[in-house]
CSV table of C-alpha atoms in Angstrom, one decimal:
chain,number,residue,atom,x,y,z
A,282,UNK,CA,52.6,81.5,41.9
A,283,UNK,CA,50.4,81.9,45.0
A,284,UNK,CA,50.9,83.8,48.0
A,285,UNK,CA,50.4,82.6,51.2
A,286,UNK,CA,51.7,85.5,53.6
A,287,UNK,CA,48.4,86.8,55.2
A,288,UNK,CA,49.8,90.1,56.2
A,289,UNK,CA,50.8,90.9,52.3
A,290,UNK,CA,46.6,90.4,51.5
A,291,UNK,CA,45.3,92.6,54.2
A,292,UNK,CA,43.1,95.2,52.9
A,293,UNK,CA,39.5,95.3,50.6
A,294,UNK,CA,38.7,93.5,48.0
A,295,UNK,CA,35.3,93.1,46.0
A,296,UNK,CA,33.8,89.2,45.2
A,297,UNK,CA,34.3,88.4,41.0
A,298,UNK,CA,30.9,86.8,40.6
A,299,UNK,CA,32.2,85.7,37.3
A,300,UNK,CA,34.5,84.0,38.8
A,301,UNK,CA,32.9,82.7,41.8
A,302,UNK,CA,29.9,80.4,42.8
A,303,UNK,CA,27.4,80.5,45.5
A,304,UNK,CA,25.5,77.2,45.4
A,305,UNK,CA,23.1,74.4,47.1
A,306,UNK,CA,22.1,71.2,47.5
A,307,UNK,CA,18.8,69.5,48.4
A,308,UNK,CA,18.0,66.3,48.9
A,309,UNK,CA,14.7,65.7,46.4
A,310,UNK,CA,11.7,63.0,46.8
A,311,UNK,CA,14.1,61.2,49.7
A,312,UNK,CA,16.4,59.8,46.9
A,313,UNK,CA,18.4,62.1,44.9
A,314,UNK,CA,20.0,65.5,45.4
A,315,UNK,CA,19.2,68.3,43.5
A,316,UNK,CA,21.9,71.1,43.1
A,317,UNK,CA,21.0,74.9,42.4
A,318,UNK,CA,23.0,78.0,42.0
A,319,UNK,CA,22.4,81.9,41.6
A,320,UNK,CA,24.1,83.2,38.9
A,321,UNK,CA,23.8,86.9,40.0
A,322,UNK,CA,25.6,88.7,43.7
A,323,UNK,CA,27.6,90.7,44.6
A,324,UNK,CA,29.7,91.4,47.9
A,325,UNK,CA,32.9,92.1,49.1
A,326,UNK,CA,35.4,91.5,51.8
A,327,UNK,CA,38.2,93.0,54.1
A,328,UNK,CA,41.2,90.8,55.0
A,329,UNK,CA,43.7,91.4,57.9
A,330,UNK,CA,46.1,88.9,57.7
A,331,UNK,CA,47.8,90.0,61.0
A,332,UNK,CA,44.6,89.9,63.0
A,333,UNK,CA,42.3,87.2,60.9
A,334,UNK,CA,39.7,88.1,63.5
A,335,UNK,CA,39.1,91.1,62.1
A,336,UNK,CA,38.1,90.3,58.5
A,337,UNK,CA,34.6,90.8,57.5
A,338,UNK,CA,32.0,89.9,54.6
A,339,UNK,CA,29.1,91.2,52.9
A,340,UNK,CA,27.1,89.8,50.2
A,341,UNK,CA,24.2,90.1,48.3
A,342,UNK,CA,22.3,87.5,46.2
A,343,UNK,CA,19.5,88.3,43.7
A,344,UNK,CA,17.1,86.0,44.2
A,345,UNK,CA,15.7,86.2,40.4
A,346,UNK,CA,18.8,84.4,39.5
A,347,UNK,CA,18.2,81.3,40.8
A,348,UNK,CA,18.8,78.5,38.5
A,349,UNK,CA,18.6,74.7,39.4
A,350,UNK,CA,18.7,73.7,35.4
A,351,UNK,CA,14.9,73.6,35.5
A,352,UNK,CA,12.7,76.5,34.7
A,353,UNK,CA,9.7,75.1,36.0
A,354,UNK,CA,11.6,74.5,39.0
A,355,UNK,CA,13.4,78.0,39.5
A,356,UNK,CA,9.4,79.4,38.7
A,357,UNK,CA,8.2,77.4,41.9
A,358,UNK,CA,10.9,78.6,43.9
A,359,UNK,CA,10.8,82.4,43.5
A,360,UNK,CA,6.7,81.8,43.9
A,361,UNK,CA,5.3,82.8,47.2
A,362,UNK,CA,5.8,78.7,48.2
A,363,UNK,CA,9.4,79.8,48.4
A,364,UNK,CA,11.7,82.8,48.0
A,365,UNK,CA,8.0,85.2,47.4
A,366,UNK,CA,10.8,87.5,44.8
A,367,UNK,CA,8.1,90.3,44.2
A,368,UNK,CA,8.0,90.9,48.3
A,369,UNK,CA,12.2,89.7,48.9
A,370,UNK,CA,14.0,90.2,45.9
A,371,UNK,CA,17.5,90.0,47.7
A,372,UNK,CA,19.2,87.4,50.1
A,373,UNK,CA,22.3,89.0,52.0
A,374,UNK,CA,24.9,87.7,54.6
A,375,UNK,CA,26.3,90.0,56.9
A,376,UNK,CA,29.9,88.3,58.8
A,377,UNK,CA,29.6,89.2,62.3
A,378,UNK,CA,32.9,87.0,63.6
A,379,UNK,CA,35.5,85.7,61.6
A,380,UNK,CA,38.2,82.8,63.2
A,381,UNK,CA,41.3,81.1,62.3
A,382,UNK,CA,41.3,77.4,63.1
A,383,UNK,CA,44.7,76.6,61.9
A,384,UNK,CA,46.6,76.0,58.5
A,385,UNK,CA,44.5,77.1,56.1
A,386,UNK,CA,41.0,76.8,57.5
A,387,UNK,CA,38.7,79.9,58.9
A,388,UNK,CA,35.2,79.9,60.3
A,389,UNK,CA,33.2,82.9,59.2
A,390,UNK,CA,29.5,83.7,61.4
A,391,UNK,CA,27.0,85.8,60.3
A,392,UNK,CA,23.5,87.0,59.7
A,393,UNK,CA,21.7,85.2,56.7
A,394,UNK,CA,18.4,87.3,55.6
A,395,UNK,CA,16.3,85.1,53.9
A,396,UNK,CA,12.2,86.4,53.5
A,397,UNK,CA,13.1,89.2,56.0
A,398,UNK,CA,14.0,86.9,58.6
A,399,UNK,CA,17.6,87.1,60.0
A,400,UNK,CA,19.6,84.2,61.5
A,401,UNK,CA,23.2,83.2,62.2
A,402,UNK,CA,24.8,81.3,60.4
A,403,UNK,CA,28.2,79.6,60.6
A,404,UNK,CA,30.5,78.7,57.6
A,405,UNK,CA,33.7,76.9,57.1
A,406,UNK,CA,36.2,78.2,54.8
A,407,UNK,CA,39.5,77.0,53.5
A,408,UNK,CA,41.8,79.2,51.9
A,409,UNK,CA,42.9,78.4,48.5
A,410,UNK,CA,45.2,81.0,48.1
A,411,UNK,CA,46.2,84.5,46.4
A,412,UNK,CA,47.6,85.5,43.2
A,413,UNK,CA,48.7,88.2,40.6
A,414,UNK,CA,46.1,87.3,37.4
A,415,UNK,CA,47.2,87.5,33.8
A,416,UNK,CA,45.4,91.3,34.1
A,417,UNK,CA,47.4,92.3,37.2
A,418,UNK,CA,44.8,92.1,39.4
A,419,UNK,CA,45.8,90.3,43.1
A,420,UNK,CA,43.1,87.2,43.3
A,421,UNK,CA,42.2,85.7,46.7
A,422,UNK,CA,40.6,82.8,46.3
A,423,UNK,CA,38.0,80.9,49.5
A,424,UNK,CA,35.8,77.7,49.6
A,425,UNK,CA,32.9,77.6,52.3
A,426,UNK,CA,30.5,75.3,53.2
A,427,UNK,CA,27.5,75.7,55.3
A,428,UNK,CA,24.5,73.6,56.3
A,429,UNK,CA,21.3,75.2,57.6
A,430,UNK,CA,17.4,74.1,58.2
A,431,UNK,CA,15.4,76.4,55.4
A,432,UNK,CA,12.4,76.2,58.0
A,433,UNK,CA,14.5,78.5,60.2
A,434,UNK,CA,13.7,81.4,57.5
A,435,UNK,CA,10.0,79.9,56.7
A,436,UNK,CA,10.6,78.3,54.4
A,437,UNK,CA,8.4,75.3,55.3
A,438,UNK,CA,6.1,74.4,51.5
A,439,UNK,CA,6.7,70.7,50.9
A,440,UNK,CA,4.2,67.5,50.0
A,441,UNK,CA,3.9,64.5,51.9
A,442,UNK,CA,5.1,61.1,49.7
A,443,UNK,CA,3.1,58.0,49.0
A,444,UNK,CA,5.6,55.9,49.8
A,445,UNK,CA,6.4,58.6,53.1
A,446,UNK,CA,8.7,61.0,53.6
A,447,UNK,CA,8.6,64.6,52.1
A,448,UNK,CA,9.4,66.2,48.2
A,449,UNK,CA,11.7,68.5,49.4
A,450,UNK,CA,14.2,68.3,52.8
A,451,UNK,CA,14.7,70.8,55.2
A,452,UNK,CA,18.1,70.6,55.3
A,453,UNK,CA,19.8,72.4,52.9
A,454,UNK,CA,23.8,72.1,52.2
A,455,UNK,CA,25.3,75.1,50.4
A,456,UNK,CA,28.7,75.7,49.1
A,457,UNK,CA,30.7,78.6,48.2
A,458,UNK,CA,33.8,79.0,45.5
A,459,UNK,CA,34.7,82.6,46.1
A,460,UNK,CA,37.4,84.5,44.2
A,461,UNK,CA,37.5,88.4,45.1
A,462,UNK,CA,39.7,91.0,43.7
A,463,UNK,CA,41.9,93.8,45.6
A,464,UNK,CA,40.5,96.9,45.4
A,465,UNK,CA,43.5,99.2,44.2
């Protein structure tokens, strides 16, 4: 059974990355989207239910852990073209506003480090609800999604097409599936 009283969830609770996914999508060679995930972070949150605007987020995203389903792929993109691992081994958000819009749907802003650069970033979140596990543990459960320009953080490697247009867009869509856990 869920539970949808907001005040009863206020309080700290920590992301379940095995239970959770931060992802993204790119569109690839203008004319097919290529999806990508990182299978290790870690972050947590703090709900008020009474006073939404006062919940916060923090997470951190190892950038070693990227995984597109390609490892020639994930090598390019933790090379210095990209994500330069060695020099930025960790991607973080850091909320710095969080809004209810009504019913079930929240806007979360925040600073997004990427390659030591820092720049806000708005996401949309819906609430999917809260629950008692099988374990005992009470489960909040969120889905975000977020567009941003990855030439904002420099990231700007691509290649030209021979038929025009570029390898690799600059828009990048990504999407969140976030369970967390209350802290007891």
């Amino acid at each position: 059974m869920t539970n949808t009283d907001l005040t009863a969830l206020t309080g700290d609770y920590t992301i379940d990355a095995s239970h959770s996914t931060i992802g993204f999508t790119v569109r690839h060679a203008m004319v097919t989207n290529v999806k990508g995930k990182f299978d290790e972070f870690s972050g947590s949150l703090h709900l008020d239910g009474g006073d939404p605007s006062a919940s916060t987020a923090s997470i951190d995203v190892k950038m070693d852990s990227i995984d597109t389903g390609s490892a020639d792929r994930d090598g390019h993109l933790k090379s210095a073209d990209f994500f330069k691992i060695e020099e930025f081994p960790t991607m973080t958000f850091r909320s710095t506003k969080a809004e209810a819009l009504g019913d079930e749907d929240y806007r979360i802003t925040g600073d997004l480090t990427i390659l030591g650069t820092t720049k806000p970033v708005t996401i949309d979140l819906e609430f999917n609800g809260a629950a008692k596990d099988p374990f005992g543990n009470e489960r909040v459960g969120f889905e975000g999604k977020a567009e941003i320009k990855r030439s904002d953080w420099g990231l700007t490697w691509n290649t030209t097409l021979e038929t025009g247009g570029v390898l690799v867009s600059d828009k990048i869509k990504l999407n969140f599936d976030i369970s967390a856990i209350k802290n007891a």
